[in-house]
mmCIF file of C-alpha atoms in Angstrom:
data_model
loop_
_atom_site.group_PDB
_atom_site.id
_atom_site.type_symbol
_atom_site.label_atom_id
_atom_site.label_comp_id
_atom_site.label_asym_id
_atom_site.label_seq_id
_atom_site.Cartn_x
_atom_site.Cartn_y
_atom_site.Cartn_z
ATOM 1 C CA MET A 1 -44.312 -90.992 -142.990
ATOM 2 C CA VAL A 2 -41.373 -88.230 -144.319
ATOM 3 C CA ILE A 3 -42.609 -86.811 -147.756
ATOM 4 C CA SER A 4 -39.726 -86.204 -149.896
ATOM 5 C CA THR A 5 -39.714 -82.412 -151.834
ATOM 6 C CA TRP A 6 -38.217 -82.392 -155.511
ATOM 7 C CA GLN A 7 -35.464 -79.907 -155.908
ATOM 8 C CA ILE A 8 -35.578 -78.382 -159.076
ATOM 9 C CA GLY A 9 -33.375 -75.942 -161.246
ATOM 10 C CA LEU A 10 -34.775 -73.966 -163.861
ATOM 11 C CA GLU A 11 -32.442 -72.456 -166.594
ATOM 12 C CA ILE A 12 -34.436 -70.749 -169.412
ATOM 13 C CA GLN A 13 -31.901 -70.536 -172.113
ATOM 14 C CA CYS A 14 -33.246 -68.135 -176.203
ATOM 15 C CA GLN A 15 -34.773 -71.184 -177.576
ATOM 16 C CA THR A 16 -35.141 -73.957 -174.629
ATOM 17 C CA LEU A 17 -36.793 -74.537 -171.252
ATOM 18 C CA ARG A 18 -34.208 -76.857 -169.164
ATOM 19 C CA ALA A 19 -34.597 -77.996 -166.124
ATOM 20 C CA VAL A 20 -33.599 -81.197 -163.556
ATOM 21 C CA ALA A 21 -35.548 -82.305 -160.589
ATOM 22 C CA VAL A 22 -33.389 -84.110 -157.674
ATOM 23 C CA LYS A 23 -34.212 -85.807 -154.133
ATOM 24 C CA ARG A 24 -31.658 -86.178 -151.902
ATOM 25 C CA GLN A 25 -30.912 -89.900 -150.192
ATOM 26 C CA ARG A 26 -28.921 -91.604 -147.833
ATOM 27 C CA GLN A 27 -26.721 -92.622 -150.738
ATOM 28 C CA GLY A 28 -26.677 -88.531 -152.533
ATOM 29 C CA TRP A 29 -28.568 -86.707 -154.745
ATOM 30 C CA GLN A 30 -31.051 -88.786 -156.894
ATOM 31 C CA LEU A 31 -32.232 -87.994 -160.369
ATOM 32 C CA ARG A 32 -36.103 -87.708 -160.388
ATOM 33 C CA GLN A 33 -36.867 -85.768 -163.631
ATOM 34 C CA TRP A 34 -35.296 -83.705 -166.571
ATOM 35 C CA TRP A 35 -37.237 -81.600 -168.839
ATOM 36 C CA LEU A 36 -35.668 -79.922 -172.050
ATOM 37 C CA ILE A 37 -39.079 -78.049 -173.561
ATOM 38 C CA PRO A 38 -38.627 -75.947 -176.996
ATOM 39 C CA LEU A 39 -39.165 -72.169 -176.960
ATOM 40 C CA PRO A 40 -40.115 -70.461 -180.556
ATOM 41 C CA GLU A 41 -36.965 -68.097 -181.755
ATOM 42 C CA ASN A 42 -38.586 -64.799 -181.091
ATOM 43 C CA THR A 43 -39.194 -65.506 -177.340
ATOM 44 C CA PHE A 44 -35.879 -63.828 -176.491
ATOM 45 C CA ARG A 45 -33.408 -61.381 -177.605
ATOM 46 C CA GLU A 46 -30.063 -60.553 -176.231
ATOM 47 C CA GLY A 47 -31.645 -62.653 -172.951
ATOM 48 C CA VAL A 48 -34.421 -60.378 -172.632
ATOM 49 C CA VAL A 49 -37.808 -61.774 -173.119
ATOM 50 C CA GLN A 50 -39.682 -60.210 -176.323
ATOM 51 C CA ALA A 51 -42.882 -62.421 -176.321
ATOM 52 C CA PRO A 52 -43.754 -63.453 -172.893
ATOM 53 C CA GLU A 53 -46.513 -65.238 -174.236
ATOM 54 C CA ASN A 54 -44.272 -68.110 -175.586
ATOM 55 C CA LEU A 55 -42.555 -68.189 -172.223
ATOM 56 C CA ILE A 56 -45.742 -68.449 -170.666
ATOM 57 C CA LYS A 57 -47.323 -71.112 -172.477
ATOM 58 C CA ALA A 58 -43.716 -72.838 -172.089
ATOM 59 C CA LEU A 59 -43.505 -72.757 -168.357
ATOM 60 C CA ALA A 60 -47.680 -73.456 -168.016
ATOM 61 C CA GLN A 61 -46.722 -76.979 -170.078
ATOM 62 C CA TRP A 62 -43.804 -77.508 -167.160
ATOM 63 C CA ARG A 63 -45.951 -76.919 -164.253
ATOM 64 C CA ARG A 64 -48.258 -79.929 -165.025
ATOM 65 C CA GLU A 65 -45.812 -82.159 -164.116
ATOM 66 C CA LEU A 66 -44.417 -80.767 -161.051
ATOM 67 C CA PRO A 67 -45.314 -82.365 -157.427
ATOM 68 C CA LEU A 68 -46.944 -80.034 -155.253
ATOM 69 C CA ARG A 69 -44.226 -80.009 -152.709
ATOM 70 C CA HIS A 70 -40.532 -78.641 -154.699
ATOM 71 C CA GLN A 71 -38.226 -76.544 -153.857
ATOM 72 C CA LEU A 72 -37.097 -74.169 -156.882
ATOM 73 C CA ARG A 73 -34.253 -72.304 -157.963
ATOM 74 C CA VAL A 74 -33.868 -70.413 -161.029
ATOM 75 C CA ALA A 75 -30.973 -68.946 -163.463
ATOM 76 C CA PHE A 76 -31.060 -65.480 -164.255
ATOM 77 C CA PRO A 77 -29.102 -64.590 -167.586
ATOM 78 C CA THR A 78 -25.781 -64.071 -166.730
ATOM 79 C CA ARG A 79 -25.467 -61.471 -169.493
ATOM 80 C CA ARG A 80 -28.687 -59.317 -168.053
ATOM 81 C CA THR A 81 -26.197 -58.920 -165.015
ATOM 82 C CA LEU A 82 -23.357 -56.090 -163.621
ATOM 83 C CA GLN A 83 -20.699 -56.614 -161.615
ATOM 84 C CA ARG A 84 -18.872 -53.893 -159.949
ATOM 85 C CA PRO A 85 -16.417 -53.646 -156.662
ATOM 86 C CA VAL A 86 -17.486 -51.025 -154.251
ATOM 87 C CA PRO A 87 -15.719 -49.684 -150.564
ATOM 88 C CA THR A 88 -17.160 -51.581 -147.825
ATOM 89 C CA PRO A 89 -19.498 -50.168 -145.564
ATOM 90 C CA ASP A 90 -18.017 -49.054 -142.255
ATOM 91 C CA ASN A 91 -19.129 -52.066 -139.890
ATOM 92 C CA ARG A 92 -20.715 -49.891 -137.363
ATOM 93 C CA LEU A 93 -23.593 -49.230 -139.610
ATOM 94 C CA CYS A 94 -26.619 -50.633 -138.855
ATOM 95 C CA GLU A 95 -28.266 -53.494 -141.346
ATOM 96 C CA PRO A 96 -30.605 -50.936 -142.979
ATOM 97 C CA ALA A 97 -28.261 -47.641 -143.269
ATOM 98 C CA ARG A 98 -25.171 -50.626 -144.584
ATOM 99 C CA GLU A 99 -28.150 -51.426 -147.314
ATOM 100 C CA SER A 100 -28.658 -48.325 -148.359
ATOM 101 C CA TYR A 101 -25.507 -46.904 -148.511
ATOM 102 C CA LEU A 102 -24.819 -50.044 -150.949
ATOM 103 C CA ALA A 103 -27.595 -49.480 -153.102
ATOM 104 C CA ALA A 104 -26.427 -45.829 -153.527
ATOM 105 C CA ALA A 105 -22.664 -47.376 -154.501
ATOM 106 C CA ALA A 106 -23.601 -49.837 -156.922
ATOM 107 C CA ALA A 107 -26.690 -47.053 -158.524
ATOM 108 C CA GLY A 108 -23.904 -44.423 -158.899
ATOM 109 C CA GLN A 109 -21.149 -47.343 -160.471
ATOM 110 C CA LEU A 110 -23.686 -48.299 -163.018
ATOM 111 C CA GLN A 111 -25.176 -44.730 -163.486
ATOM 112 C CA MET A 112 -28.656 -45.631 -162.549
ATOM 113 C CA LEU A 113 -31.571 -44.889 -160.037
ATOM 114 C CA PRO A 114 -31.294 -47.542 -157.423
ATOM 115 C CA ALA A 115 -34.581 -47.986 -158.008
ATOM 116 C CA GLN A 116 -34.168 -49.476 -161.437
ATOM 117 C CA LEU A 117 -31.914 -51.736 -159.921
ATOM 118 C CA SER A 118 -32.090 -55.307 -157.852
ATOM 119 C CA TRP A 119 -28.972 -56.199 -156.666
ATOM 120 C CA ASP A 120 -27.243 -58.371 -154.070
ATOM 121 C CA TYR A 121 -23.186 -58.497 -152.818
ATOM 122 C CA THR A 122 -20.925 -60.586 -151.293
ATOM 123 C CA ALA A 123 -17.388 -60.349 -149.637
ATOM 124 C CA MET A 124 -14.171 -59.943 -152.044
ATOM 125 C CA PRO A 125 -11.844 -62.712 -149.835
ATOM 126 C CA GLN A 126 -8.816 -61.407 -151.940
ATOM 127 C CA ASP A 127 -9.647 -57.482 -151.345
ATOM 128 C CA MET A 128 -11.499 -56.793 -147.748
ATOM 129 C CA ALA A 129 -11.716 -53.623 -148.457
ATOM 130 C CA GLN A 130 -14.223 -53.780 -151.161
ATOM 131 C CA ILE A 131 -17.574 -55.417 -151.769
ATOM 132 C CA ARG A 132 -18.461 -57.272 -155.061
ATOM 133 C CA ILE A 133 -22.055 -55.662 -156.283
ATOM 134 C CA ILE A 134 -24.111 -58.186 -158.443
ATOM 135 C CA ALA A 135 -27.103 -56.187 -159.762
ATOM 136 C CA ALA A 136 -29.279 -56.539 -162.829
ATOM 137 C CA ARG A 137 -32.609 -54.233 -164.085
ATOM 138 C CA HIS A 138 -35.083 -54.068 -161.381
ATOM 139 C CA SER A 139 -38.226 -54.357 -164.130
ATOM 140 C CA GLU A 140 -36.393 -57.112 -166.201
ATOM 141 C CA VAL A 141 -36.017 -59.093 -162.458
ATOM 142 C CA GLN A 142 -40.000 -58.482 -161.933
ATOM 143 C CA GLN A 143 -41.045 -59.851 -165.118
ATOM 144 C CA LEU A 144 -39.534 -62.867 -164.632
ATOM 145 C CA LEU A 145 -40.577 -63.529 -161.611
ATOM 146 C CA THR A 146 -44.331 -62.295 -162.965
ATOM 147 C CA ASN A 147 -44.232 -64.760 -165.478
ATOM 148 C CA LEU A 148 -43.174 -67.417 -163.330
ATOM 149 C CA ALA A 149 -45.631 -66.469 -160.667
ATOM 150 C CA GLY A 150 -48.387 -66.587 -163.072
ATOM 151 C CA GLN A 151 -47.857 -70.173 -163.233
ATOM 152 C CA ARG A 152 -47.578 -70.843 -159.515
ATOM 153 C CA LEU A 153 -44.004 -70.989 -159.828
ATOM 154 C CA PHE A 154 -42.099 -69.553 -156.488
ATOM 155 C CA PRO A 155 -38.637 -69.769 -156.287
ATOM 156 C CA VAL A 156 -36.601 -69.564 -153.582
ATOM 157 C CA SER A 157 -33.529 -67.936 -155.506
ATOM 158 C CA LEU A 158 -32.749 -66.297 -158.718
ATOM 159 C CA THR A 159 -29.505 -65.887 -159.860
ATOM 160 C CA PRO A 160 -26.805 -65.570 -162.472
ATOM 161 C CA GLY A 161 -26.277 -68.930 -164.138
ATOM 162 C CA ALA A 162 -22.207 -68.627 -164.715
ATOM 163 C CA SER A 163 -22.720 -68.025 -160.322
ATOM 164 C CA VAL A 164 -23.027 -72.069 -160.719
ATOM 165 C CA LEU A 165 -20.208 -72.894 -162.407
ATOM 166 C CA PRO A 166 -17.273 -72.302 -159.708
ATOM 167 C CA ALA A 167 -18.739 -75.225 -157.360
ATOM 168 C CA LEU A 168 -18.758 -77.589 -160.297
ATOM 169 C CA GLY A 169 -15.313 -77.873 -159.986
ATOM 170 C CA ARG A 170 -14.935 -80.535 -157.722
ATOM 171 C CA LEU A 171 -16.310 -82.857 -160.236
ATOM 172 C CA CYS A 172 -13.082 -82.589 -162.162
ATOM 173 C CA SER A 173 -11.440 -84.202 -159.155
ATOM 174 C CA PRO A 174 -8.213 -85.185 -159.337
ATOM 175 C CA ASP A 175 -7.432 -82.526 -161.674
ATOM 176 C CA ARG A 176 -8.148 -78.688 -160.749
ATOM 177 C CA PRO A 177 -8.570 -76.605 -163.476
ATOM 178 C CA ARG A 178 -8.042 -72.487 -163.622
ATOM 179 C CA LEU A 179 -11.259 -71.971 -165.254
ATOM 180 C CA LEU A 180 -14.813 -73.692 -165.930
ATOM 181 C CA VAL A 181 -16.252 -72.772 -168.864
ATOM 182 C CA HIS A 182 -20.040 -73.701 -170.483
ATOM 183 C CA ARG A 183 -20.783 -73.046 -174.076
ATOM 184 C CA GLU A 184 -24.026 -71.796 -175.235
ATOM 185 C CA GLN A 185 -25.035 -71.073 -178.526
ATOM 186 C CA ASP A 186 -24.622 -67.740 -178.244
ATOM 187 C CA HIS A 187 -22.525 -67.065 -175.368
ATOM 188 C CA TRP A 188 -19.957 -68.754 -172.891
ATOM 189 C CA LEU A 189 -19.899 -69.116 -169.394
ATOM 190 C CA TRP A 190 -16.755 -68.870 -167.391
ATOM 191 C CA ALA A 191 -15.943 -68.937 -164.020
ATOM 192 C CA LYS A 192 -12.730 -69.552 -161.613
ATOM 193 C CA PRO A 193 -13.246 -72.278 -158.879
ATOM 194 C CA GLY A 194 -11.510 -72.383 -155.404
ATOM 195 C CA GLU A 195 -11.410 -70.150 -152.591
ATOM 196 C CA GLU A 196 -12.315 -66.947 -154.093
ATOM 197 C CA PRO A 197 -14.471 -67.516 -157.057
ATOM 198 C CA ASP A 198 -15.092 -65.412 -159.642
ATOM 199 C CA TRP A 199 -17.579 -65.412 -162.860
ATOM 200 C CA GLY A 200 -19.041 -64.200 -165.978
ATOM 201 C CA TRP A 201 -19.678 -64.217 -169.460
ATOM 202 C CA VAL A 202 -18.061 -63.691 -172.915
ATOM 203 C CA ASP A 203 -20.241 -62.782 -176.506
ATOM 204 C CA VAL A 204 -19.675 -65.668 -178.494
ATOM 205 C CA ARG A 205 -18.796 -62.395 -181.129
ATOM 206 C CA GLN A 206 -16.145 -61.562 -179.073
ATOM 207 C CA ALA A 207 -14.551 -65.546 -179.063
ATOM 208 C CA ARG A 208 -15.627 -67.320 -181.577
ATOM 209 C CA THR A 209 -13.886 -70.307 -181.098
ATOM 210 C CA PHE A 210 -12.810 -72.172 -177.723
ATOM 211 C CA SER A 211 -9.167 -71.378 -178.544
ATOM 212 C CA ASP A 212 -10.253 -67.180 -178.709
ATOM 213 C CA LEU A 213 -11.808 -67.700 -175.720
ATOM 214 C CA CYS A 214 -8.980 -68.783 -173.640
ATOM 215 C CA LEU A 215 -6.809 -66.023 -175.298
ATOM 216 C CA GLN A 216 -9.292 -63.309 -174.176
ATOM 217 C CA LEU A 217 -8.873 -65.437 -170.531
ATOM 218 C CA ALA A 218 -5.564 -65.882 -170.969
ATOM 219 C CA VAL A 219 -5.415 -69.514 -169.669
ATOM 220 C CA GLU A 220 -4.017 -72.961 -171.931
ATOM 221 C CA PRO A 221 -6.693 -75.289 -173.076
ATOM 222 C CA GLN A 222 -5.355 -77.525 -170.722
ATOM 223 C CA GLU A 223 -6.197 -75.613 -167.499
ATOM 224 C CA VAL A 224 -10.018 -75.287 -168.573
ATOM 225 C CA ALA A 225 -13.060 -77.903 -167.967
ATOM 226 C CA PHE A 226 -15.385 -77.663 -170.166
ATOM 227 C CA SER A 227 -18.960 -78.207 -170.725
ATOM 228 C CA SER A 228 -21.318 -77.359 -173.745
ATOM 229 C CA ALA A 229 -25.311 -76.954 -174.723
ATOM 230 C CA LEU A 230 -23.704 -77.923 -178.503
ATOM 231 C CA ALA A 231 -23.601 -81.303 -179.848
ATOM 232 C CA GLU A 232 -19.679 -80.588 -180.244
ATOM 233 C CA PRO A 233 -16.600 -82.607 -179.248
ATOM 234 C CA LEU A 234 -14.428 -81.668 -176.195
ATOM 235 C CA PRO A 235 -11.835 -79.130 -177.359
ATOM 236 C CA GLN A 236 -8.393 -80.834 -177.607
ATOM 237 C CA GLY A 237 -6.775 -80.459 -174.494
ATOM 238 C CA ALA A 238 -9.680 -79.165 -172.427
ATOM 239 C CA LEU A 239 -10.751 -81.758 -169.504
ATOM 240 C CA PRO A 240 -14.359 -82.512 -169.515
ATOM 241 C CA LEU A 241 -16.714 -80.560 -166.815
ATOM 242 C CA ASP A 242 -19.607 -83.116 -166.217
ATOM 243 C CA ALA A 243 -22.423 -82.121 -163.522
ATOM 244 C CA TRP A 244 -24.188 -85.443 -163.788
ATOM 245 C CA ARG A 245 -21.314 -86.982 -161.836
ATOM 246 C CA ALA A 246 -22.968 -84.902 -158.909
ATOM 247 C CA LEU A 247 -25.743 -87.287 -158.936
ATOM 248 C CA ALA A 248 -25.591 -90.650 -157.081
ATOM 249 C CA ARG A 249 -28.316 -92.179 -158.866
ATOM 250 C CA LEU A 250 -30.077 -91.525 -162.620
ATOM 251 C CA GLN A 251 -32.688 -92.305 -163.843
ATOM 252 C CA PRO A 252 -33.288 -93.879 -167.179
ATOM 253 C CA PRO A 253 -33.906 -92.802 -170.420
ATOM 254 C CA LEU A 254 -31.582 -89.703 -170.013
ATOM 255 C CA PRO A 255 -31.451 -86.650 -172.372
ATOM 256 C CA PRO A 256 -28.945 -87.432 -175.447
ATOM 257 C CA HIS A 257 -26.448 -84.697 -174.952
ATOM 258 C CA GLY A 258 -26.178 -83.814 -171.107
ATOM 259 C CA GLY A 259 -24.148 -80.713 -171.604
ATOM 260 C CA SER A 260 -27.462 -78.654 -171.885
ATOM 261 C CA PHE A 261 -28.524 -79.297 -168.397
ATOM 262 C CA THR A 262 -25.039 -78.226 -166.340
ATOM 263 C CA VAL A 263 -26.436 -75.027 -164.788
ATOM 264 C CA ALA A 264 -29.661 -76.696 -163.928
ATOM 265 C CA ILE A 265 -27.842 -79.253 -162.175
ATOM 266 C CA GLY A 266 -25.938 -77.217 -159.987
ATOM 267 C CA LEU A 267 -29.016 -74.945 -159.389
ATOM 268 C CA ALA A 268 -31.128 -77.919 -158.272
ATOM 269 C CA ILE A 269 -28.342 -79.351 -156.039
ATOM 270 C CA GLY A 270 -27.530 -75.913 -154.335
ATOM 271 C CA TRP A 271 -24.395 -75.459 -155.633
ATOM 272 C CA VAL A 272 -24.334 -71.627 -156.158
ATOM 273 C CA ASN A 273 -21.481 -68.808 -155.472
ATOM 274 C CA ARG A 274 -22.514 -65.338 -155.234
#
């Protein structure tokens, strides 16, 4: 007998815990379950946990509903990450020396000690002379992992939420948007799809409306595929970005507002670009 494993994407936002579980079947991805668990308003501040007891309580409630066999991918707050280009190390370096070089280069760029950083890197196809470093404060990464581990939750990956968006561009076919945007209450996630994906975030105080965001990112509304965690209409001219289209079989009841799960679905099915 084959026992299938649930693949679960978990996104923790300032006021909600959002998760989606899917299972791979012959005809495609099948939705198994979704969760939307509220968090008290004081749980996070600027993406940093301020009241861990609130988060732990919500995670404990959620953990009781999960099957024994599951694979978990978790979104790390994009606003708490930094990206910097650094010169590509010499290919003749062995792996430990290569990693030491990259850690030192990242720390120098961010004016921090290497021990203060958790980091990863990815190639920059448009400039092979450079590598892109993606970094976060080690203390914040460890705090999240500790809270998860306390509830027997051990993610196979921890990745910035915006890094999910580039691969979701394929859902917009036959349209080919230049930019993918996901709206949250206090910030925007954006990404460029294609062979050279890029991604980031913008504080809502810097771009209060969709039009403001388009101006800041130098795109026209009709070049943008849009999803939102808020109950709001599609901006005029924008294309819809519906992550639920990635699932071949849905299982009612479905959430009243599906846009809240864009990042969680992308994580669950493993569509992540670093």
